[in-house]
Coordinates of C-alpha atoms in Angstrom, one line a residue:
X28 CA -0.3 -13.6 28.9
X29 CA -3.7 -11.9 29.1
X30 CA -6.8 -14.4 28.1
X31 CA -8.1 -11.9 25.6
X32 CA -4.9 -12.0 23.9
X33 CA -5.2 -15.9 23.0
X34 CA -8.5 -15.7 21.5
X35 CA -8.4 -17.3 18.3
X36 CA -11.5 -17.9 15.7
X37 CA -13.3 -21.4 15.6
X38 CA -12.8 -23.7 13.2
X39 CA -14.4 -23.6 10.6
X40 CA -14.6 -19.4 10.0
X41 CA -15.6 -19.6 6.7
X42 CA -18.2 -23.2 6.6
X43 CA -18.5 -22.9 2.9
X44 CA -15.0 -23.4 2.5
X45 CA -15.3 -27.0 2.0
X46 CA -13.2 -27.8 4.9
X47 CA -15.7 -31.1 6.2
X48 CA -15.5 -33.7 8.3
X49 CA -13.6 -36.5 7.0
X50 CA -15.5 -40.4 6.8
X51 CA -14.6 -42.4 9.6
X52 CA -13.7 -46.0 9.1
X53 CA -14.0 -49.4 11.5
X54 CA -10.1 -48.4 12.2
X55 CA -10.6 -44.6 12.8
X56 CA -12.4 -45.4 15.9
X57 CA -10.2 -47.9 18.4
X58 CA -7.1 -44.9 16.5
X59 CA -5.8 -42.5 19.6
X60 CA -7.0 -39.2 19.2
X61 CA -4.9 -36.8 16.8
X62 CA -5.0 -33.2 16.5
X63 CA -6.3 -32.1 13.7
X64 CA -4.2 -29.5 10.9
X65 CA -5.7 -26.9 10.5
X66 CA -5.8 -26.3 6.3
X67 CA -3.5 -23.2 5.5
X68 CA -6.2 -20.6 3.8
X69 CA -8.2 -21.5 7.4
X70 CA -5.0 -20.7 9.5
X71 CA -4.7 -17.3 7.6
X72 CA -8.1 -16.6 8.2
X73 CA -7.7 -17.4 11.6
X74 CA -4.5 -14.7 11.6
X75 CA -6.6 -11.9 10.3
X76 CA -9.6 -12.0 12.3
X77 CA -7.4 -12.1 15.1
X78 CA -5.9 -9.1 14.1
X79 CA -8.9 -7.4 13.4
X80 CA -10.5 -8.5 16.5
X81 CA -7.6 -8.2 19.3
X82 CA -4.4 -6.5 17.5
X83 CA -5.4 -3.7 15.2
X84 CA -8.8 -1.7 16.1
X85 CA -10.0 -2.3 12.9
X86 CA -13.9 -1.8 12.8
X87 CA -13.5 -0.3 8.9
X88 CA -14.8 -2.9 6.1
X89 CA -14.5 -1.4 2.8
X90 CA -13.5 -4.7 0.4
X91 CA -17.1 -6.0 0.6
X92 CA -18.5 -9.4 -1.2
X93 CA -22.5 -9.3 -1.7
X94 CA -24.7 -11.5 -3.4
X95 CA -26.8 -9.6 -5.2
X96 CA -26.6 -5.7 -4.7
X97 CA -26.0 -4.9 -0.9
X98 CA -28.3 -2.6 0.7
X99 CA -27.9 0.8 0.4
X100 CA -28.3 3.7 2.9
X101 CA -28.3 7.1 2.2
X102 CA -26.6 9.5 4.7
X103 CA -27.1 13.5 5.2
X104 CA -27.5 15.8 2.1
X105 CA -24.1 15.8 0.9
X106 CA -24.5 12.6 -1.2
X107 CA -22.5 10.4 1.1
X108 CA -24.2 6.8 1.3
X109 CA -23.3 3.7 3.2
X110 CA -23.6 -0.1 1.9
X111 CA -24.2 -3.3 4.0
X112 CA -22.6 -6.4 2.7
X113 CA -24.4 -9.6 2.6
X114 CA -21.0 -11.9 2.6
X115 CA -18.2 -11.4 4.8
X116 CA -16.3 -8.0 3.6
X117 CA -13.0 -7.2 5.2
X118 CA -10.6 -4.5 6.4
X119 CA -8.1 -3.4 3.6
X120 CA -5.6 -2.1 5.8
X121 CA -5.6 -5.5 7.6
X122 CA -6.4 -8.2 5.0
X123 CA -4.0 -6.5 1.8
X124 CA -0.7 -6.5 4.0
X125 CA -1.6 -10.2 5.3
X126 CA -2.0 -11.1 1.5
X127 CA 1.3 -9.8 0.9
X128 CA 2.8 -12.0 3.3
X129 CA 1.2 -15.0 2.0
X130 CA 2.2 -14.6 -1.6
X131 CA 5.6 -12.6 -1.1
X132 CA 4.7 -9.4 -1.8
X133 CA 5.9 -5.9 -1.5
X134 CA 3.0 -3.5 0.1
X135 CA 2.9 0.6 0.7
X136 CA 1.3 1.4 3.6
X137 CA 0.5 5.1 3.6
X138 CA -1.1 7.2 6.5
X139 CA -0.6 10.0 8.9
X140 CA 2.1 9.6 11.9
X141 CA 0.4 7.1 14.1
X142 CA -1.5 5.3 12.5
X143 CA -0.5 1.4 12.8
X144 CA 1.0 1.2 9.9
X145 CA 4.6 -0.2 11.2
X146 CA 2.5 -2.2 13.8
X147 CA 0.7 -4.2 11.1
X148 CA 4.3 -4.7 9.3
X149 CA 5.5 -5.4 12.8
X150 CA 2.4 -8.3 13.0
X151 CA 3.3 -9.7 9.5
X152 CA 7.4 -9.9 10.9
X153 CA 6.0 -11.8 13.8
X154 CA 3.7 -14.6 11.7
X155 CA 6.8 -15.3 10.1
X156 CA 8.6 -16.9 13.6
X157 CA 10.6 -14.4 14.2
X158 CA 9.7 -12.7 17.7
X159 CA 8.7 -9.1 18.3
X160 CA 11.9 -7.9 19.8
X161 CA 14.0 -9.0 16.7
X162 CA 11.4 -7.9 14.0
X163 CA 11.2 -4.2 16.2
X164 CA 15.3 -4.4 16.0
X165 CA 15.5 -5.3 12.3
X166 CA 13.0 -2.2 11.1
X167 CA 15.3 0.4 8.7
X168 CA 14.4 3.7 9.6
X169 CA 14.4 6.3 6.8
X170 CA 15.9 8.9 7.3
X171 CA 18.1 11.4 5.4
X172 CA 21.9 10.5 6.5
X173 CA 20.9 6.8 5.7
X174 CA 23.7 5.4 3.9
X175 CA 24.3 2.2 1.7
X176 CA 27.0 1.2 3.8
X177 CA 23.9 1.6 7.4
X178 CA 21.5 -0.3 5.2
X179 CA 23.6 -3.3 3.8
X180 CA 26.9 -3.5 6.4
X181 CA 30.0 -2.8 6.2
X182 CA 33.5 -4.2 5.0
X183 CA 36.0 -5.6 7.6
X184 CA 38.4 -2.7 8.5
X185 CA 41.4 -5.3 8.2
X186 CA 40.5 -6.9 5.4
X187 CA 40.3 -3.6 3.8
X188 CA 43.7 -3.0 4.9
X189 CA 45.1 -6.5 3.9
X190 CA 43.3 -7.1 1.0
X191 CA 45.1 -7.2 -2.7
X192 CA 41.7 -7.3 -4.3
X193 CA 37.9 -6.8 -3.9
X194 CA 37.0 -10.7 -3.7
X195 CA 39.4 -10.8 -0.4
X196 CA 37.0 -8.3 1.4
X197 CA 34.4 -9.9 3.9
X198 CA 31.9 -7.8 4.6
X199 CA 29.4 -7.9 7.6
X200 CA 26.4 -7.9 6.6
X201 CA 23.4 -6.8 8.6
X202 CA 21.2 -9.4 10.0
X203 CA 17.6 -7.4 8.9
X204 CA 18.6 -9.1 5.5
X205 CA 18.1 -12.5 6.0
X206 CA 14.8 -12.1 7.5
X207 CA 11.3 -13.5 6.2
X208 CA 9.7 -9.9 6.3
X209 CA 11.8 -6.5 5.8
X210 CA 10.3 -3.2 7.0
X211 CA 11.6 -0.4 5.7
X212 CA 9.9 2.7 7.3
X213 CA 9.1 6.1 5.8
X214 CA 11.1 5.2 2.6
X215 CA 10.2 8.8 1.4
X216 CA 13.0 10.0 4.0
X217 CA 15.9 7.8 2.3
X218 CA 18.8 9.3 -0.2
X219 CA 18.5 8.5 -3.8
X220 CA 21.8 6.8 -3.7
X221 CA 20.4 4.5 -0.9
X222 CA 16.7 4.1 -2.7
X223 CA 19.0 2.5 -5.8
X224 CA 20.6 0.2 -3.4
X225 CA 17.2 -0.9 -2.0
X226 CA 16.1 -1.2 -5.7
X227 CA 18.2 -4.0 -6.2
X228 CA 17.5 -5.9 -3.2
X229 CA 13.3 -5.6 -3.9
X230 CA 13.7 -5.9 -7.5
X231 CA 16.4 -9.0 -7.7
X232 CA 16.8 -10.3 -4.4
X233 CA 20.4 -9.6 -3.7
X234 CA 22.7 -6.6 -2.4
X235 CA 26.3 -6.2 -3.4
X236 CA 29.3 -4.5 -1.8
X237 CA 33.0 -4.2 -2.7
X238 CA 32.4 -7.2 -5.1
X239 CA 30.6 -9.4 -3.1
X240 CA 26.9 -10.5 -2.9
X241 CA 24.6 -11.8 -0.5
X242 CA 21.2 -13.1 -1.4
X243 CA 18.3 -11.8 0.8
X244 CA 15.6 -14.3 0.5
X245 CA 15.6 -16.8 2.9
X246 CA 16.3 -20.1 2.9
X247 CA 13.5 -22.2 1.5
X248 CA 10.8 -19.4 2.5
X249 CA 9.2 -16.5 1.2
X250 CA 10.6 -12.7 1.3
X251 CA 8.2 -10.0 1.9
X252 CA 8.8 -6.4 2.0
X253 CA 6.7 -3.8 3.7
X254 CA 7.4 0.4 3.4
X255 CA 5.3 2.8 5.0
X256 CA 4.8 6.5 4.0
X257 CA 3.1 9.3 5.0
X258 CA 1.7 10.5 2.2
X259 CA 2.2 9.1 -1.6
X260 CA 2.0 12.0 -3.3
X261 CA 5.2 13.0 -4.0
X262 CA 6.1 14.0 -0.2
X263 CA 9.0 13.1 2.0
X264 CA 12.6 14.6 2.2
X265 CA 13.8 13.0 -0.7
X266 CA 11.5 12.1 -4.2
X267 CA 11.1 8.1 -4.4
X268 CA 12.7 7.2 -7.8
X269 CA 9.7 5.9 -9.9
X270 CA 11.8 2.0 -10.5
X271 CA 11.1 1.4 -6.5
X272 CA 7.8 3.1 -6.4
X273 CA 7.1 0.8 -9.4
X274 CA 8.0 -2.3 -7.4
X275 CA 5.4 -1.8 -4.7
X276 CA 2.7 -4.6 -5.8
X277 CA -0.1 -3.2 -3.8
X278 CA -0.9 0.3 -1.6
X279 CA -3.3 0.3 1.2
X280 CA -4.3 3.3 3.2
X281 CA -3.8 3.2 6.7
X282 CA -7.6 3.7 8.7
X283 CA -7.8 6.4 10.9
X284 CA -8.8 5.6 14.7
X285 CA -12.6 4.9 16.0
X286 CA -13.5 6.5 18.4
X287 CA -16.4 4.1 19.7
X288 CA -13.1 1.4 20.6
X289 CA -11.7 4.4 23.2
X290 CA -12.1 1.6 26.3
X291 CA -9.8 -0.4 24.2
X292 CA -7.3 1.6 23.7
X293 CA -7.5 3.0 27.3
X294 CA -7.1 -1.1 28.3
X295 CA -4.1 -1.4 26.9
X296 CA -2.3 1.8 28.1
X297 CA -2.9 0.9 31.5
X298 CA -1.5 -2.6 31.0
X299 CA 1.4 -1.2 28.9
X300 CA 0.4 -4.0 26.5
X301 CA 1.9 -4.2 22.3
X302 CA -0.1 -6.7 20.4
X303 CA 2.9 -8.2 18.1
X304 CA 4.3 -9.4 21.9
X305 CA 0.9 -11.3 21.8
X306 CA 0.5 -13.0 19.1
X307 CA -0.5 -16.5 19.5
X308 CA 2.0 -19.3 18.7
X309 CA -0.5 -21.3 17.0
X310 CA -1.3 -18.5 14.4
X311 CA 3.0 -18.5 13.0
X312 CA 3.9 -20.0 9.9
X313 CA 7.2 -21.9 8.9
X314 CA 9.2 -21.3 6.1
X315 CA 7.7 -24.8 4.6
X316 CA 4.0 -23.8 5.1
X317 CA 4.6 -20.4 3.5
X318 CA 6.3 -22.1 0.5
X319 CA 3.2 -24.3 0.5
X320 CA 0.7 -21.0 0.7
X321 CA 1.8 -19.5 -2.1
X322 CA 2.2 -22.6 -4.8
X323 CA -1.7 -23.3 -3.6
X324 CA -2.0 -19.6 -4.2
X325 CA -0.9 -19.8 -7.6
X326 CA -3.0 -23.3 -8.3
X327 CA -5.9 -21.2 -8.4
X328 CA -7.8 -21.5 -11.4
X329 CA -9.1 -18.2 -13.4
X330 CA -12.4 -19.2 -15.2
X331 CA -12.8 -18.0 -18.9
X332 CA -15.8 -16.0 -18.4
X333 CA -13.3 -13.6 -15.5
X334 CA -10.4 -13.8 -17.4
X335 CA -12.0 -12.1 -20.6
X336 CA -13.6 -9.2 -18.6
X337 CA -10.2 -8.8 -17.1
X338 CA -9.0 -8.6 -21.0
X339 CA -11.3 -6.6 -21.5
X340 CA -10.5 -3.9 -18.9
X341 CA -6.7 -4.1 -19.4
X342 CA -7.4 -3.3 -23.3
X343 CA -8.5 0.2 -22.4
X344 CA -5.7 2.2 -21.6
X345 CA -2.9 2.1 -23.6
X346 CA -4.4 3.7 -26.6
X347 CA -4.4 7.1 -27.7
X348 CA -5.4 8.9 -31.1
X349 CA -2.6 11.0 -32.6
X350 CA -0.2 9.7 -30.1
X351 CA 2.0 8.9 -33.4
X352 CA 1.4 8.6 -36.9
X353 CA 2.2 4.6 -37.2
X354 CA -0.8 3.0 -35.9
X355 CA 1.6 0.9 -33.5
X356 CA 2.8 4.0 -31.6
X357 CA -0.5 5.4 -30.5
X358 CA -0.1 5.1 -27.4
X359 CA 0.6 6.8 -24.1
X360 CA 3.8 5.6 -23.1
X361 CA 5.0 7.0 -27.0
X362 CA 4.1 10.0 -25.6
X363 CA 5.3 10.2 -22.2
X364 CA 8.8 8.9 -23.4
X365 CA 8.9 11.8 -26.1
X366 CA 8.9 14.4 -23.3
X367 CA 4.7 15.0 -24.9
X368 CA 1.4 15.7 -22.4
X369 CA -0.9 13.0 -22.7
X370 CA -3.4 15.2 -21.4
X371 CA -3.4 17.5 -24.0
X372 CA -3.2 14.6 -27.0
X373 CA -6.4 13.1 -25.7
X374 CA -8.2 16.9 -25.6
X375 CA -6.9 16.7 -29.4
X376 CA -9.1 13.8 -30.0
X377 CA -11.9 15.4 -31.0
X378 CA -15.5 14.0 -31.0
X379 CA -14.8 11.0 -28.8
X380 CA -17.3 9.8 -26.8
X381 CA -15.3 10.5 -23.1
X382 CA -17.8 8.4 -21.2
X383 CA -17.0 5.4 -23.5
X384 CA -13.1 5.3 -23.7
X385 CA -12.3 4.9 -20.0
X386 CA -9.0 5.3 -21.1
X387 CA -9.3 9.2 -21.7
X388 CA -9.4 9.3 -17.7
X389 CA -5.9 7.4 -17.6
X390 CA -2.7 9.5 -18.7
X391 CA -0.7 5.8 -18.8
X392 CA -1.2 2.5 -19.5
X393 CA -0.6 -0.3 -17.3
X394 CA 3.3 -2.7 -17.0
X395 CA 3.2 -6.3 -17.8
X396 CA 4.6 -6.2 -13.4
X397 CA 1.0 -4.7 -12.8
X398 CA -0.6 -7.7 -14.8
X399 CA 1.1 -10.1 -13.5
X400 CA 0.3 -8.5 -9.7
X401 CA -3.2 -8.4 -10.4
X402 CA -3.4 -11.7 -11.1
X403 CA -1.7 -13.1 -7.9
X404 CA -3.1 -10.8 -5.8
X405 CA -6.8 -11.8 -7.3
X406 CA -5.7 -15.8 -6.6
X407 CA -4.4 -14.8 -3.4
X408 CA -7.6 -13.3 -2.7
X409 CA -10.3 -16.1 -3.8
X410 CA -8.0 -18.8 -2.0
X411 CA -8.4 -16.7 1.4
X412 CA -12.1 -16.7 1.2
X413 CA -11.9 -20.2 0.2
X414 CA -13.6 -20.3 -3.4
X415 CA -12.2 -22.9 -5.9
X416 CA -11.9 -20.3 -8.5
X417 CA -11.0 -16.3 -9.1
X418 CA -15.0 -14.9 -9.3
X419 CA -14.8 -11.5 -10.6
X420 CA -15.6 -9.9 -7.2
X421 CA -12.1 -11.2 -5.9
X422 CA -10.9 -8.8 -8.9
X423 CA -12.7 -6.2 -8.1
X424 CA -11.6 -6.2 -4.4
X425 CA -7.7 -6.4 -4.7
X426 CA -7.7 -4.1 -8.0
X427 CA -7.9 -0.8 -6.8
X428 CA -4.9 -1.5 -4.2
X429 CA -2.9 -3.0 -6.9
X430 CA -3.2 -0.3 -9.3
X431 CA -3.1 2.5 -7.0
X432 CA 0.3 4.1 -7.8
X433 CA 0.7 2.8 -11.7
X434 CA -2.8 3.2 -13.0
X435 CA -2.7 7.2 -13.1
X436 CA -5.7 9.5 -13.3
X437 CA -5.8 11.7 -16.4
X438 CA -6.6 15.2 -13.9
X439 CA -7.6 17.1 -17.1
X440 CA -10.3 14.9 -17.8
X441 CA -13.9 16.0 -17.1
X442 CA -14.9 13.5 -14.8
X443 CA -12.4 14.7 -11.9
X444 CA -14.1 18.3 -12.1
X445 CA -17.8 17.6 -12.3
X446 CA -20.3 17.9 -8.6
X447 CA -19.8 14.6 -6.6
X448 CA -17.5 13.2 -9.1
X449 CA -15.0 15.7 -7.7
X450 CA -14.1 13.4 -4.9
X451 CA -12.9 11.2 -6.9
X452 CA -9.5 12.9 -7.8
X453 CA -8.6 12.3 -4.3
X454 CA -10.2 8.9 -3.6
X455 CA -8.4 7.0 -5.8
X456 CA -9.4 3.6 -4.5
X457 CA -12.7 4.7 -5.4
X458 CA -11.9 5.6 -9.0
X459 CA -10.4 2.9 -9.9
X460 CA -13.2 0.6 -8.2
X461 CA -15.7 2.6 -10.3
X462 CA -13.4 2.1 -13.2
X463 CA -13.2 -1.7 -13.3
X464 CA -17.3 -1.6 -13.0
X465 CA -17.6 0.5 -15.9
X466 CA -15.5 -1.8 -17.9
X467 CA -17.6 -4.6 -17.1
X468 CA -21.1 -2.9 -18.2
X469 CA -19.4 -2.2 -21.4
X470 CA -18.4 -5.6 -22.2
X471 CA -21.6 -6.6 -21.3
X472 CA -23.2 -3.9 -23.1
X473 CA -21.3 -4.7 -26.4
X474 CA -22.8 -8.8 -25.8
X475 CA -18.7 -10.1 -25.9
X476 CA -19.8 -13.2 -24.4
X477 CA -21.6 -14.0 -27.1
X478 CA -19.9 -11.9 -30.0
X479 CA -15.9 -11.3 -30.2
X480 CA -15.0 -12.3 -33.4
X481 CA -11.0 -11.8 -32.8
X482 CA -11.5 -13.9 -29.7
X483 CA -12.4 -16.8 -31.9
X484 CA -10.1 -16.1 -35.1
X485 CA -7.1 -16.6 -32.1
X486 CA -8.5 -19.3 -30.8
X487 CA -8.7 -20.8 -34.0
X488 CA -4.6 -19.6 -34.7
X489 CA -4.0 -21.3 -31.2
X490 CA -4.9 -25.0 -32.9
X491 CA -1.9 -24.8 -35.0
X492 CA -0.8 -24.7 -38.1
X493 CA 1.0 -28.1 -38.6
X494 CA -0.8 -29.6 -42.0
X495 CA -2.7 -26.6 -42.3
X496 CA -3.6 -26.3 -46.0
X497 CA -2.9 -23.2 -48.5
X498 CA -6.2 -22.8 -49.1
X499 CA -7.4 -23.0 -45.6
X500 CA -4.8 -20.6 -44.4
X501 CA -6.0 -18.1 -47.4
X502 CA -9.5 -18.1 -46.1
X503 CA -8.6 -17.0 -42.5
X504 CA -6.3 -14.2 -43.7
X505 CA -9.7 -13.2 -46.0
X506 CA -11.4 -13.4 -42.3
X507 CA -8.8 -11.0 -40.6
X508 CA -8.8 -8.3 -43.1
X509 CA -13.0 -8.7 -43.1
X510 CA -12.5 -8.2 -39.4
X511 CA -10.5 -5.3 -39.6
X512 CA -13.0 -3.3 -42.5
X513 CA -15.5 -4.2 -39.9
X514 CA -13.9 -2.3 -37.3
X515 CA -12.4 0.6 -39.3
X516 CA -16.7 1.2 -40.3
X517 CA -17.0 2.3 -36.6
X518 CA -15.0 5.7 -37.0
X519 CA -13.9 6.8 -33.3
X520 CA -11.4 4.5 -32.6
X521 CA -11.1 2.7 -28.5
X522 CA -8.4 1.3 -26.5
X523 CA -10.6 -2.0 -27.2
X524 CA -10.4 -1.7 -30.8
X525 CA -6.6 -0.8 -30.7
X526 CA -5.8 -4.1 -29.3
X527 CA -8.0 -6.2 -31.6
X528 CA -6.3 -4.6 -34.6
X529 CA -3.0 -5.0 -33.2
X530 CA -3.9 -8.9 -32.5
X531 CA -5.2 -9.0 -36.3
X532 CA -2.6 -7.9 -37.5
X533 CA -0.3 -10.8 -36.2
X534 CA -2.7 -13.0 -37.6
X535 CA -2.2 -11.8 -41.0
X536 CA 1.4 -11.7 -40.6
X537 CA 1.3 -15.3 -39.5
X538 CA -1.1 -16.9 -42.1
X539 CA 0.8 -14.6 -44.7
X540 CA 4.4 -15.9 -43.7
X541 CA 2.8 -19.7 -43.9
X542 CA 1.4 -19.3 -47.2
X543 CA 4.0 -17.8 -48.8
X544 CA 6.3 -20.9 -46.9
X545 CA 4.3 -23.1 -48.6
X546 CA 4.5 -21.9 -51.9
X547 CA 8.4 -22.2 -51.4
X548 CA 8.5 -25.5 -50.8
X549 CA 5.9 -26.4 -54.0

């Protein structure tokens, strides 16, 4: 094996990870020599700056971490600008797909023909233990005579013969199933029927055929999925049914080649070298350590202060004036369900400031799946770089590849069709980057560390009710309905203020069912 291949980062590559020398002791020193473990977020960041550095010419950085504003430089007289990090930033098309592997993800990768998007899935196959050839083998192949039966296996010929019923087929399953990683590749090319089939098996973890079931997680590991596509706009010999595209926790666009890393690429045609058939053994994870990766992942702690921006940004887009006439059912999904334009209801709203309600650029709101993947993904990402806690940029970074696909931009809005802000109708990673920062100079602006009145009206709910007196209870439903006048003096109504009225009202509900339980019992 080449040298070059075998490279792999120092230890420590991130020194302000906390990752220390231990005390020694009297003992420690007449103790042979061990070889030090290497923690687990260490070893994955030795995996991706191997990749970056020897497997995938990588030389793009577009999730960057700053303190402070990064410098700035403007470039030609188109408006085009480049920034210069002041932390360690990272390759998306790299770092996203090796977070998916950590915490059992599904990822999109989307690109032009040849552009290393099954290689990276390939890579991700590999860190698993299983060895180039097989994860090569294992990769389904969209492709328009695809069947369930191709994808899954097939039932014994003579039990089909000899069989009285369904449980007394065996089938022969195909091996791709049991795998760590799945690839499926252009899964725009696959038959509806097939894409349902595929559903089940991403959504619950199981296929079934002729009654019988086989479970497609392995063993004490972690099952990741990885799709690629050429495009995700709707493309591909068959439309993807909106269930699986809806499963897809993150999207990350596939980087175009450099052509300052030619001599590279020239290298490793003349020595007919693949880089998955070079990955270091060192850098492979067993099914025990990626169990381990992901519960650390999810011991993360969200702080208070990121969790109520990301509140706060989440509260935007659901609402939507004169989406129905009960208050409850103003909202987008009301309106996409009822066959209505959601486009044309928030033109109807009249008056409204359109910079303010970021949700006028949406035309839905977002899944309790999304939430959930944001959250992960935003642990996932704060435990690579070796923080104790999610900060807000670690939101920031993994947001826009999360939501791409189920946050959707609202094309009629002004925004998309206005000078430079034109581009972003097609840069969607941009948008919804620039989104999530516009959300967070509004709650600034509005001073919600400092006042949110509902915030402390639940908190005070969340002590409990259990000897709560009448009287007591009567003076916080006289709070809520103060509340809600104080809001309805504001006029043009927010996707901010349609939460808080919805959370109010549950209050009052509450208190009100208490008080009128304790006049029952005297």
């Amino acid at each position: 094996m080449p040298d070059r291949w075998n490279r792999v980062s120092a230890s420590p590559t991130n020194p302000g990870s906390g990752h220390g020398v231990e005390a020694l002791t009297a003992e420690d020193l007449f103790r042979p020599a061990a070889r030090a473990a290497v923690p687990l977020d260490e070893k994955l960041r030795q995996v991706y700056y191997w990749i970056v550095n020897r497997a995938v010419i990588s030389p793009y950085y577009d999730m960057e971490f700053s303190h402070g504003e990064p410098l700035s430089i403007g470039l030609g007289d188109a408006g085009a600008d480049v920034s210069l990090p002041t932390q360690a930033s990272f390759s998306s098309n790299v770092l996203v797909p090796l977070l998916t592997f950590a915490v059992g993800g599904r990822c999109l990768l989307i690109g032009g023909p040849g552009r290393g998007k099954t290689t990276v899935a390939v890579l991700m196959g590999v860190l698993a233990g299983t060895s180039s050839a097989d994860v090569r083998r294992a990769v389904q192949q969209g492709q328009p005579q695809l069947t369930v039966s191709d994808l899954v296996g097939i039932p014994l010929p003579r039990d089909l013969v000899g069989a009285e019923r369904l449980t007394d087929i065996r089938i022969a399953w195909r091996d791709w199933l049991g795998l760590p990683v799945k690839i499926i590749d252009e899964y725009n090319r696959i038959p509806t029927k097939t894409q349902s089939a595929l559903l089940t098996m991403v959504a619950e973890g199981y296929v079934e055929s002729h009654d019988q079931m086989r479970r497609t997680a392995p063993d004490g590991g972690v099952e990741s999925w990885f799709f690629t596509a050429n495009d995700d706009a709707g493309g591909g010999t068959f439309p993807v049914i909106q269930a699986l595209r809806d499963r897809m926790d993150v999207t990350v666009q596939a980087a175009g080649f450099n052509s300052r890393f030619f001599a590279e690429l020239i290298t490793r045609v003349e020595a007919g070298e693949k880089p998955e058939e070079h990955v270091p053994s060192e850098l492979s994870f067993d099914p025990a350590q990626q169990h381990e990766m992901r519960a650390r992942i999810r011991a993360v702690p969200i702080p208070d202060a990121v969790r109520e921006r990301l509140r706060f940004f989440l509260s935007h887009f659901e609402f939507v004036q004169h989406g129905g006439r009960r208050f409850e059912y103003r909202t987008k999904d009301v309106v996409t369900t009822a066959g209505g334009r959601v486009g044309e209801v928030i033109e109807a709203n009249s008056g409204a400031d359109l910079e303010v309600d970021l949700g006028a650029q949406t035309r839905n709101g977002l899944s309790v799946r999304a939430l959930q993947t944001l959250i992960m993904y935003a642990k996932a990402m704060a435990w690579f770089r070796g923080v104790d806690a999610v900060e807000l940029d670690d939101v920031a970074a993994v947001l826009p590849f999360v939501l791409r696909g189920k946050l959707l931009p609202n094309a009629t809005h002004p925004r998309f069709d206005v000078g430079a802000e034109r581009e972003l109708s097609t840069d969607t990673v941009s948008w919804l980057a620039d989104l999530f920062a516009q959300s967070c100079r509004q709650y600034d602006a509005l001073g919600r560390d400092a006042d949110d009145e509902v915030a402390v009206l639940l908190a005070e709910f969340d002590r409990g009710l259990d000897g709560l007196p009448a009287l007591e209870a009567s003076r916080r439903i006289t709070a809520v309905e103060a509340q809600l006048r104080r809001i309805a003096t504001v006029g043009k109504l927010y996707g901010r203020d349609f939460d808080d009225v919805i959370a109010l009202k549950y209050l009052h509900q509450r208190y009100t069912a208490y008080v009128r339980w304790q006049e029952m019992r005297g």
